[in-house]
Amino acid sequence: MDAPSGRYLATPTLMRAARGVYARSIRAELRTMGIDDLPRNGAFILNAIEAAGGPPPDLPAELGVTKQAVSQVTDTLVSRGYVERSTDASDRRRIRLTLTESGRQVVAAVGRAVEAVDEQLHGRVPEGQVDAMRAGLLALAQIKSADGGAGARRPGAGRRQLRQFSPIFPVRDLRAALAHYAALGFTTVAYEDAGDYGFADRDGTGLHLAADAGHDPARGSAAYLYVGDADALYAQWSQPGIGGRTEPVGPMPYGLREGSHVDPDGNLIRFGSPIGE
């Protein structure tokens, strides 16, 4: 699949796809070392332990997990020989965490994997744009931290809560479903962290595709799509070779010209535009 143009992808979709590049590189590097028992978020926690002697207090928020989850992963890292736990000689109430040789090897492997991706990135994008990207990601992290500290604020007060609503369509074959929605004019991308999930975006509107080998097309999901010109979309989606089934557009008593499309997995998209536009 050709790399999708970022112009048509929502920022969250781009971030998911980009994160997957680093995750894939890290997994490949760890596989070459025969490491296959690292728990989820284990690499982040190992790096934090190496840098600070233990997971920093803000690590759970950075990972989007609870303190209990970080503690459980740390316990797993200890039991699997990546971390050693001991009592601090200067304060016996404190527990000290240190990396074992295996833990240090994992940290080194993660560093090599990240550097390999960074090298490719700098080969494709000018240095100034990489710096701008990092500044944008840092700003998003700061926004996340600021929102996390505003738990007492009444939901909806002073800011728009709902930004985008994306239906999740079950599909029998993710690759085939991505190809189908690409034929409908969507820009599609598979989620690298999971081989059973993907995204389709068009004109700022997106939907998610979740693979389910046992999915029954007779039990498909449904979504309504408000468009600028329903007749033009019908003309595009009813072309030969598109697949699925697209029904003609007609006037509705609620003031819309409406048509519909059913994809090969039975998922229904009703689309309409205001009469007169």
PDB file of C-alpha atoms in Angstrom:
ATOM      1  CA  MET A   1       0.000   0.000   0.000  1.00  0.00           C
ATOM      2  CA  ASP A   2       1.347   3.414  -0.911  1.00  0.00           C
ATOM      3  CA  ALA A   3       1.887   5.829   1.962  1.00  0.00           C
ATOM      4  CA  PRO A   4      -1.263   7.947   2.390  1.00  0.00           C
ATOM      5  CA  SER A   5      -1.049  11.687   1.915  1.00  0.00           C
ATOM      6  CA  GLY A   6      -1.092  13.450   5.276  1.00  0.00           C
ATOM      7  CA  ARG A   7      -3.198  16.212   3.768  1.00  0.00           C
ATOM      8  CA  TYR A   8      -6.344  14.065   4.017  1.00  0.00           C
ATOM      9  CA  LEU A   9      -5.687  12.350   7.344  1.00  0.00           C
ATOM     10  CA  ALA A  10      -6.842  13.644  10.701  1.00  0.00           C
ATOM     11  CA  THR A  11      -4.025  14.413  13.142  1.00  0.00           C
ATOM     12  CA  PRO A  12      -4.962  11.561  15.557  1.00  0.00           C
ATOM     13  CA  THR A  13      -4.809   9.077  12.671  1.00  0.00           C
ATOM     14  CA  LEU A  14      -1.382  10.323  11.628  1.00  0.00           C
ATOM     15  CA  MET A  15      -0.143  10.041  15.207  1.00  0.00           C
ATOM     16  CA  ARG A  16      -1.345   6.441  15.490  1.00  0.00           C
ATOM     17  CA  ALA A  17       0.341   5.488  12.225  1.00  0.00           C
ATOM     18  CA  ALA A  18       3.584   7.303  13.132  1.00  0.00           C
ATOM     19  CA  ARG A  19       3.759   5.697  16.568  1.00  0.00           C
ATOM     20  CA  GLY A  20       3.420   2.316  14.900  1.00  0.00           C
ATOM     21  CA  VAL A  21       6.632   2.887  12.939  1.00  0.00           C
ATOM     22  CA  TYR A  22       8.680   3.179  16.131  1.00  0.00           C
ATOM     23  CA  ALA A  23       6.854   0.246  17.768  1.00  0.00           C
ATOM     24  CA  ARG A  24       7.526  -1.992  14.754  1.00  0.00           C
ATOM     25  CA  SER A  25      11.213  -1.059  14.729  1.00  0.00           C
ATOM     26  CA  ILE A  26      11.519  -1.753  18.473  1.00  0.00           C
ATOM     27  CA  ARG A  27       9.770  -5.129  18.176  1.00  0.00           C
ATOM     28  CA  ALA A  28      12.066  -6.142  15.313  1.00  0.00           C
ATOM     29  CA  GLU A  29      15.187  -5.171  17.265  1.00  0.00           C
ATOM     30  CA  LEU A  30      14.014  -7.085  20.338  1.00  0.00           C
ATOM     31  CA  ARG A  31      13.191 -10.156  18.248  1.00  0.00           C
ATOM     32  CA  THR A  32      16.765 -10.285  16.928  1.00  0.00           C
ATOM     33  CA  MET A  33      17.882 -10.553  20.570  1.00  0.00           C
ATOM     34  CA  GLY A  34      15.372 -13.301  21.359  1.00  0.00           C
ATOM     35  CA  ILE A  35      13.385 -11.073  23.724  1.00  0.00           C
ATOM     36  CA  ASP A  36       9.690 -11.916  23.548  1.00  0.00           C
ATOM     37  CA  ASP A  37       8.476 -11.575  27.141  1.00  0.00           C
ATOM     38  CA  LEU A  38       8.632  -7.812  27.627  1.00  0.00           C
ATOM     39  CA  PRO A  39       5.282  -6.584  29.047  1.00  0.00           C
ATOM     40  CA  ARG A  40       3.347  -3.730  27.484  1.00  0.00           C
ATOM     41  CA  ASN A  41       4.970  -0.371  28.367  1.00  0.00           C
ATOM     42  CA  GLY A  42       7.931  -2.310  29.743  1.00  0.00           C
ATOM     43  CA  ALA A  43      10.455  -0.497  27.537  1.00  0.00           C
ATOM     44  CA  PHE A  44       9.217   2.925  28.723  1.00  0.00           C
ATOM     45  CA  ILE A  45       9.508   1.906  32.360  1.00  0.00           C
ATOM     46  CA  LEU A  46      12.988   0.424  31.868  1.00  0.00           C
ATOM     47  CA  ASN A  47      14.154   3.704  30.313  1.00  0.00           C
ATOM     48  CA  ALA A  48      12.636   5.644  33.217  1.00  0.00           C
ATOM     49  CA  ILE A  49      14.358   3.404  35.767  1.00  0.00           C
ATOM     50  CA  GLU A  50      17.702   3.839  34.038  1.00  0.00           C
ATOM     51  CA  ALA A  51      17.322   7.626  33.942  1.00  0.00           C
ATOM     52  CA  ALA A  52      15.879   8.233  37.409  1.00  0.00           C
ATOM     53  CA  GLY A  53      16.385   5.081  39.453  1.00  0.00           C
ATOM     54  CA  GLY A  54      12.676   4.368  39.341  1.00  0.00           C
ATOM     55  CA  PRO A  55       9.473   5.306  37.483  1.00  0.00           C
ATOM     56  CA  PRO A  56       8.966   9.091  37.866  1.00  0.00           C
ATOM     57  CA  PRO A  57       5.670  10.247  39.455  1.00  0.00           C
ATOM     58  CA  ASP A  58       4.301  11.620  36.170  1.00  0.00           C
ATOM     59  CA  LEU A  59       4.985   8.444  34.169  1.00  0.00           C
ATOM     60  CA  PRO A  60       1.446   6.991  34.575  1.00  0.00           C
ATOM     61  CA  ALA A  61      -0.060  10.132  33.026  1.00  0.00           C
ATOM     62  CA  GLU A  62       2.468  10.067  30.182  1.00  0.00           C
ATOM     63  CA  LEU A  63       1.584   6.444  29.403  1.00  0.00           C
ATOM     64  CA  GLY A  64      -2.147   6.969  29.902  1.00  0.00           C
ATOM     65  CA  VAL A  65      -2.340   4.289  32.614  1.00  0.00           C
ATOM     66  CA  THR A  66      -2.816   4.180  36.382  1.00  0.00           C
ATOM     67  CA  LYS A  67      -0.108   4.093  39.050  1.00  0.00           C
ATOM     68  CA  GLN A  68      -1.258   0.578  39.872  1.00  0.00           C
ATOM     69  CA  ALA A  69      -0.642  -0.473  36.255  1.00  0.00           C
ATOM     70  CA  VAL A  70       2.919   0.919  36.369  1.00  0.00           C
ATOM     71  CA  SER A  71       3.486  -0.947  39.627  1.00  0.00           C
ATOM     72  CA  GLN A  72       2.213  -4.199  38.121  1.00  0.00           C
ATOM     73  CA  VAL A  73       4.460  -3.861  35.048  1.00  0.00           C
ATOM     74  CA  THR A  74       7.415  -3.112  37.336  1.00  0.00           C
ATOM     75  CA  ASP A  75       6.659  -6.285  39.311  1.00  0.00           C
ATOM     76  CA  THR A  76       6.624  -8.240  36.055  1.00  0.00           C
ATOM     77  CA  LEU A  77       9.959  -6.736  35.004  1.00  0.00           C
ATOM     78  CA  VAL A  78      11.446  -7.797  38.354  1.00  0.00           C
ATOM     79  CA  SER A  79      10.084 -11.347  38.095  1.00  0.00           C
ATOM     80  CA  ARG A  80      11.409 -11.735  34.537  1.00  0.00           C
ATOM     81  CA  GLY A  81      14.896 -10.589  35.422  1.00  0.00           C
ATOM     82  CA  TYR A  82      15.009  -7.128  33.849  1.00  0.00           C
ATOM     83  CA  VAL A  83      14.975  -5.168  37.115  1.00  0.00           C
ATOM     84  CA  GLU A  84      16.368  -5.732  40.604  1.00  0.00           C
ATOM     85  CA  ARG A  85      14.545  -4.399  43.661  1.00  0.00           C
ATOM     86  CA  SER A  86      16.484  -3.583  46.857  1.00  0.00           C
ATOM     87  CA  THR A  87      16.238  -1.463  50.000  1.00  0.00           C
ATOM     88  CA  ASP A  88      17.950   1.938  49.927  1.00  0.00           C
ATOM     89  CA  ALA A  89      20.919   1.786  52.339  1.00  0.00           C
ATOM     90  CA  SER A  90      20.454   5.433  53.376  1.00  0.00           C
ATOM     91  CA  ASP A  91      16.692   5.122  53.971  1.00  0.00           C
ATOM     92  CA  ARG A  92      15.337   1.638  54.559  1.00  0.00           C
ATOM     93  CA  ARG A  93      11.796   2.864  53.930  1.00  0.00           C
ATOM     94  CA  ARG A  94      12.666   3.482  50.282  1.00  0.00           C
ATOM     95  CA  ILE A  95      12.829   0.804  47.603  1.00  0.00           C
ATOM     96  CA  ARG A  96      15.549   1.122  44.979  1.00  0.00           C
ATOM     97  CA  LEU A  97      15.163  -0.226  41.445  1.00  0.00           C
ATOM     98  CA  THR A  98      18.144  -0.965  39.189  1.00  0.00           C
ATOM     99  CA  LEU A  99      18.418  -2.560  35.772  1.00  0.00           C
ATOM    100  CA  THR A 100      19.965  -5.970  35.392  1.00  0.00           C
ATOM    101  CA  GLU A 101      22.232  -6.731  32.442  1.00  0.00           C
ATOM    102  CA  SER A 102      19.157  -7.957  30.540  1.00  0.00           C
ATOM    103  CA  GLY A 103      17.359  -4.700  31.321  1.00  0.00           C
ATOM    104  CA  ARG A 104      20.291  -2.648  30.059  1.00  0.00           C
ATOM    105  CA  GLN A 105      20.345  -4.697  26.860  1.00  0.00           C
ATOM    106  CA  VAL A 106      16.670  -3.918  26.278  1.00  0.00           C
ATOM    107  CA  VAL A 107      17.257  -0.184  26.786  1.00  0.00           C
ATOM    108  CA  ALA A 108      20.172  -0.292  24.340  1.00  0.00           C
ATOM    109  CA  ALA A 109      18.077  -2.190  21.783  1.00  0.00           C
ATOM    110  CA  VAL A 110      15.225   0.320  22.053  1.00  0.00           C
ATOM    111  CA  GLY A 111      17.729   3.137  21.534  1.00  0.00           C
ATOM    112  CA  ARG A 112      19.061   1.497  18.362  1.00  0.00           C
ATOM    113  CA  ALA A 113      15.537   0.942  17.023  1.00  0.00           C
ATOM    114  CA  VAL A 114      14.537   4.564  17.641  1.00  0.00           C
ATOM    115  CA  GLU A 115      17.740   5.850  16.050  1.00  0.00           C
ATOM    116  CA  ALA A 116      17.103   3.724  12.951  1.00  0.00           C
ATOM    117  CA  VAL A 117      13.677   5.335  12.456  1.00  0.00           C
ATOM    118  CA  ASP A 118      15.026   8.815  13.239  1.00  0.00           C
ATOM    119  CA  GLU A 119      17.712   8.349  10.589  1.00  0.00           C
ATOM    120  CA  GLN A 120      15.080   7.521   7.966  1.00  0.00           C
ATOM    121  CA  LEU A 121      12.948  10.439   9.116  1.00  0.00           C
ATOM    122  CA  HIS A 122      15.815  12.925   8.713  1.00  0.00           C
ATOM    123  CA  GLY A 123      16.461  11.479   5.260  1.00  0.00           C
ATOM    124  CA  ARG A 124      12.895  12.293   4.189  1.00  0.00           C
ATOM    125  CA  VAL A 125      12.129  15.536   6.032  1.00  0.00           C
ATOM    126  CA  PRO A 126      14.263  18.697   6.396  1.00  0.00           C
ATOM    127  CA  GLU A 127      15.727  19.296   9.857  1.00  0.00           C
ATOM    128  CA  GLY A 128      13.570  22.361  10.473  1.00  0.00           C
ATOM    129  CA  GLN A 129      10.372  20.426   9.828  1.00  0.00           C
ATOM    130  CA  VAL A 130      11.444  17.661  12.223  1.00  0.00           C
ATOM    131  CA  ASP A 131      12.050  20.289  14.904  1.00  0.00           C
ATOM    132  CA  ALA A 132       8.611  21.804  14.187  1.00  0.00           C
ATOM    133  CA  MET A 133       7.010  18.361  14.463  1.00  0.00           C
ATOM    134  CA  ARG A 134       8.696  17.770  17.823  1.00  0.00           C
ATOM    135  CA  ALA A 135       7.510  21.174  19.028  1.00  0.00           C
ATOM    136  CA  GLY A 136       3.951  20.290  18.020  1.00  0.00           C
ATOM    137  CA  LEU A 137       4.103  16.933  19.800  1.00  0.00           C
ATOM    138  CA  LEU A 138       5.496  18.607  22.914  1.00  0.00           C
ATOM    139  CA  ALA A 139       2.625  21.115  22.842  1.00  0.00           C
ATOM    140  CA  LEU A 140       0.106  18.257  22.585  1.00  0.00           C
ATOM    141  CA  ALA A 141       1.737  16.545  25.572  1.00  0.00           C
ATOM    142  CA  GLN A 142       1.469  19.781  27.550  1.00  0.00           C
ATOM    143  CA  ILE A 143      -2.200  20.158  26.565  1.00  0.00           C
ATOM    144  CA  LYS A 144      -2.806  16.596  27.775  1.00  0.00           C
ATOM    145  CA  SER A 145      -1.112  17.353  31.098  1.00  0.00           C
ATOM    146  CA  ALA A 146      -3.083  20.589  31.523  1.00  0.00           C
ATOM    147  CA  ASP A 147      -6.400  18.854  30.793  1.00  0.00           C
ATOM    148  CA  GLY A 148      -5.498  16.059  33.201  1.00  0.00           C
ATOM    149  CA  GLY A 149      -5.156  18.554  36.027  1.00  0.00           C
ATOM    150  CA  ALA A 150      -8.541  20.121  35.401  1.00  0.00           C
ATOM    151  CA  GLY A 151     -10.650  17.296  36.760  1.00  0.00           C
ATOM    152  CA  ALA A 152     -12.812  19.626  38.835  1.00  0.00           C
ATOM    153  CA  ARG A 153     -13.938  21.605  35.789  1.00  0.00           C
ATOM    154  CA  ARG A 154     -17.537  20.978  34.789  1.00  0.00           C
ATOM    155  CA  PRO A 155     -17.649  18.972  31.524  1.00  0.00           C
ATOM    156  CA  GLY A 156     -18.369  21.260  28.600  1.00  0.00           C
ATOM    157  CA  ALA A 157     -17.631  24.468  30.466  1.00  0.00           C
ATOM    158  CA  GLY A 158     -15.886  26.964  28.228  1.00  0.00           C
ATOM    159  CA  ARG A 159     -14.799  24.531  25.526  1.00  0.00           C
ATOM    160  CA  ARG A 160     -16.255  22.279  22.884  1.00  0.00           C
ATOM    161  CA  GLN A 161     -16.085  18.675  24.125  1.00  0.00           C
ATOM    162  CA  LEU A 162     -17.047  16.691  21.038  1.00  0.00           C
ATOM    163  CA  ARG A 163     -14.558  17.152  18.196  1.00  0.00           C
ATOM    164  CA  GLN A 164     -15.145  14.168  15.933  1.00  0.00           C
ATOM    165  CA  PHE A 165     -17.380  11.117  15.958  1.00  0.00           C
ATOM    166  CA  SER A 166     -16.078   8.030  14.150  1.00  0.00           C
ATOM    167  CA  PRO A 167     -18.146   4.848  13.740  1.00  0.00           C
ATOM    168  CA  ILE A 168     -16.386   1.495  14.116  1.00  0.00           C
ATOM    169  CA  PHE A 169     -17.307  -0.959  11.360  1.00  0.00           C
ATOM    170  CA  PRO A 170     -16.669  -4.704  11.836  1.00  0.00           C
ATOM    171  CA  VAL A 171     -15.058  -6.313   8.769  1.00  0.00           C
ATOM    172  CA  ARG A 172     -14.118  -9.887   7.914  1.00  0.00           C
ATOM    173  CA  ASP A 173     -10.869  -9.038   6.104  1.00  0.00           C
ATOM    174  CA  LEU A 174      -9.085  -5.809   7.049  1.00  0.00           C
ATOM    175  CA  ARG A 175      -6.946  -5.653   3.895  1.00  0.00           C
ATOM    176  CA  ALA A 176      -9.998  -6.086   1.650  1.00  0.00           C
ATOM    177  CA  ALA A 177     -11.978  -3.512   3.647  1.00  0.00           C
ATOM    178  CA  LEU A 178      -9.170  -0.934   3.388  1.00  0.00           C
ATOM    179  CA  ALA A 179      -9.052  -1.507  -0.369  1.00  0.00           C
ATOM    180  CA  HIS A 180     -12.831  -1.073  -0.622  1.00  0.00           C
ATOM    181  CA  TYR A 181     -12.839   2.251   1.200  1.00  0.00           C
ATOM    182  CA  ALA A 182      -9.851   3.418  -0.823  1.00  0.00           C
ATOM    183  CA  ALA A 183     -12.011   2.789  -3.920  1.00  0.00           C
ATOM    184  CA  LEU A 184     -14.685   4.991  -2.324  1.00  0.00           C
ATOM    185  CA  GLY A 185     -12.183   7.858  -2.186  1.00  0.00           C
ATOM    186  CA  PHE A 186     -11.041   7.464   1.416  1.00  0.00           C
ATOM    187  CA  THR A 187      -7.405   7.553   2.451  1.00  0.00           C
ATOM    188  CA  THR A 188      -6.829   4.347   4.365  1.00  0.00           C
ATOM    189  CA  VAL A 189      -4.140   3.155   6.750  1.00  0.00           C
ATOM    190  CA  ALA A 190      -3.701   0.069   8.922  1.00  0.00           C
ATOM    191  CA  TYR A 191      -2.855   0.526  12.593  1.00  0.00           C
ATOM    192  CA  GLU A 192       0.698  -0.804  12.897  1.00  0.00           C
ATOM    193  CA  ASP A 193       0.362  -1.771  16.579  1.00  0.00           C
ATOM    194  CA  ALA A 194      -2.421  -4.210  15.778  1.00  0.00           C
ATOM    195  CA  GLY A 195      -2.956  -6.197  12.614  1.00  0.00           C
ATOM    196  CA  ASP A 196      -6.734  -6.151  13.033  1.00  0.00           C
ATOM    197  CA  TYR A 197      -7.528  -2.426  13.018  1.00  0.00           C
ATOM    198  CA  GLY A 198      -7.476   0.339  10.429  1.00  0.00           C
ATOM    199  CA  PHE A 199      -8.705   3.833   9.588  1.00  0.00           C
ATOM    200  CA  ALA A 200     -10.379   5.481   6.610  1.00  0.00           C
ATOM    201  CA  ASP A 201     -10.465   9.288   6.309  1.00  0.00           C
ATOM    202  CA  ARG A 202     -11.945  11.613   3.727  1.00  0.00           C
ATOM    203  CA  ASP A 203     -12.454  15.376   3.882  1.00  0.00           C
ATOM    204  CA  GLY A 204     -11.889  15.423   7.642  1.00  0.00           C
ATOM    205  CA  THR A 205     -14.424  12.658   8.270  1.00  0.00           C
ATOM    206  CA  GLY A 206     -13.217   9.252   9.376  1.00  0.00           C
ATOM    207  CA  LEU A 207     -14.314   5.791  10.318  1.00  0.00           C
ATOM    208  CA  HIS A 208     -12.562   2.877  12.002  1.00  0.00           C
ATOM    209  CA  LEU A 209     -12.402  -0.686  10.680  1.00  0.00           C
ATOM    210  CA  ALA A 210     -12.098  -3.569  13.148  1.00  0.00           C
ATOM    211  CA  ALA A 211     -11.317  -7.053  11.814  1.00  0.00           C
ATOM    212  CA  ASP A 212     -13.573  -9.859  13.014  1.00  0.00           C
ATOM    213  CA  ALA A 213     -13.152 -13.133  11.124  1.00  0.00           C
ATOM    214  CA  GLY A 214     -16.504 -14.366  12.414  1.00  0.00           C
ATOM    215  CA  HIS A 215     -18.440 -11.225  11.484  1.00  0.00           C
ATOM    216  CA  ASP A 216     -21.827 -11.831   9.869  1.00  0.00           C
ATOM    217  CA  PRO A 217     -22.570  -9.244   7.127  1.00  0.00           C
ATOM    218  CA  ALA A 218     -26.238  -9.521   8.049  1.00  0.00           C
ATOM    219  CA  ARG A 219     -25.331  -7.846  11.357  1.00  0.00           C
ATOM    220  CA  GLY A 220     -23.432  -4.841  10.006  1.00  0.00           C
ATOM    221  CA  SER A 221     -23.224  -1.449  11.690  1.00  0.00           C
ATOM    222  CA  ALA A 222     -24.646   1.825  10.399  1.00  0.00           C
ATOM    223  CA  ALA A 223     -23.674   5.483  10.242  1.00  0.00           C
ATOM    224  CA  TYR A 224     -25.123   8.674   8.759  1.00  0.00           C
ATOM    225  CA  LEU A 225     -22.900  10.885   6.630  1.00  0.00           C
ATOM    226  CA  TYR A 226     -23.854  14.514   5.968  1.00  0.00           C
ATOM    227  CA  VAL A 227     -22.343  15.580   2.642  1.00  0.00           C
ATOM    228  CA  GLY A 228     -22.235  18.601   0.373  1.00  0.00           C
ATOM    229  CA  ASP A 229     -23.762  16.896  -2.701  1.00  0.00           C
ATOM    230  CA  ALA A 230     -25.438  13.508  -2.276  1.00  0.00           C
ATOM    231  CA  ASP A 231     -26.049  13.113  -6.018  1.00  0.00           C
ATOM    232  CA  ALA A 232     -22.353  13.625  -6.800  1.00  0.00           C
ATOM    233  CA  LEU A 233     -21.369  11.081  -4.153  1.00  0.00           C
ATOM    234  CA  TYR A 234     -23.880   8.574  -5.532  1.00  0.00           C
ATOM    235  CA  ALA A 235     -22.392   9.024  -9.007  1.00  0.00           C
ATOM    236  CA  GLN A 236     -18.941   8.226  -7.628  1.00  0.00           C
ATOM    237  CA  TRP A 237     -19.912   5.323  -5.387  1.00  0.00           C
ATOM    238  CA  SER A 238     -22.087   3.592  -8.013  1.00  0.00           C
ATOM    239  CA  GLN A 239     -19.333   3.306 -10.614  1.00  0.00           C
ATOM    240  CA  PRO A 240     -18.508  -0.205 -11.914  1.00  0.00           C
ATOM    241  CA  GLY A 241     -15.987  -2.117  -9.855  1.00  0.00           C
ATOM    242  CA  ILE A 242     -16.589  -0.231  -6.602  1.00  0.00           C
ATOM    243  CA  GLY A 243     -18.129  -3.204  -4.806  1.00  0.00           C
ATOM    244  CA  GLY A 244     -20.836  -3.225  -2.207  1.00  0.00           C
ATOM    245  CA  ARG A 245     -24.232  -1.750  -3.082  1.00  0.00           C
ATOM    246  CA  THR A 246     -25.127   1.930  -3.556  1.00  0.00           C
ATOM    247  CA  GLU A 247     -28.788   2.971  -3.688  1.00  0.00           C
ATOM    248  CA  PRO A 248     -29.951   6.021  -5.705  1.00  0.00           C
ATOM    249  CA  VAL A 249     -30.518   9.393  -4.080  1.00  0.00           C
ATOM    250  CA  GLY A 250     -34.023  10.730  -3.524  1.00  0.00           C
ATOM    251  CA  PRO A 251     -35.803  13.524  -1.608  1.00  0.00           C
ATOM    252  CA  MET A 252     -36.765  12.828   1.989  1.00  0.00           C
ATOM    253  CA  PRO A 253     -39.580  14.457   3.999  1.00  0.00           C
ATOM    254  CA  TYR A 254     -36.996  15.783   6.483  1.00  0.00           C
ATOM    255  CA  GLY A 255     -35.410  18.100   3.905  1.00  0.00           C
ATOM    256  CA  LEU A 256     -32.503  15.977   2.655  1.00  0.00           C
ATOM    257  CA  ARG A 257     -31.640  14.282  -0.601  1.00  0.00           C
ATOM    258  CA  GLU A 258     -30.506  10.907   0.639  1.00  0.00           C
ATOM    259  CA  GLY A 259     -28.857   7.773  -0.694  1.00  0.00           C
ATOM    260  CA  SER A 260     -27.090   4.829   0.890  1.00  0.00           C
ATOM    261  CA  HIS A 261     -24.135   2.515   0.486  1.00  0.00           C
ATOM    262  CA  VAL A 262     -23.716  -0.966   1.964  1.00  0.00           C
ATOM    263  CA  ASP A 263     -20.131  -2.224   2.006  1.00  0.00           C
ATOM    264  CA  PRO A 264     -19.204  -5.897   1.403  1.00  0.00           C
ATOM    265  CA  ASP A 265     -19.349  -6.534   5.176  1.00  0.00           C
ATOM    266  CA  GLY A 266     -22.924  -5.315   5.496  1.00  0.00           C
ATOM    267  CA  ASN A 267     -22.085  -1.930   7.047  1.00  0.00           C
ATOM    268  CA  LEU A 268     -24.560   0.759   6.020  1.00  0.00           C
ATOM    269  CA  ILE A 269     -23.639   4.386   5.280  1.00  0.00           C
ATOM    270  CA  ARG A 270     -26.679   6.599   4.685  1.00  0.00           C
ATOM    271  CA  PHE A 271     -25.615   9.894   3.138  1.00  0.00           C
ATOM    272  CA  GLY A 272     -27.595  13.047   2.588  1.00  0.00           C
ATOM    273  CA  SER A 273     -27.332  16.708   1.643  1.00  0.00           C
ATOM    274  CA  PRO A 274     -29.864  19.498   2.230  1.00  0.00           C
ATOM    275  CA  ILE A 275     -32.356  19.987  -0.595  1.00  0.00           C
ATOM    276  CA  GLY A 276     -31.476  23.188  -2.400  1.00  0.00           C
ATOM    277  CA  GLU A 277     -27.708  22.955  -1.919  1.00  0.00           C
TER     278      GLU A 277
END
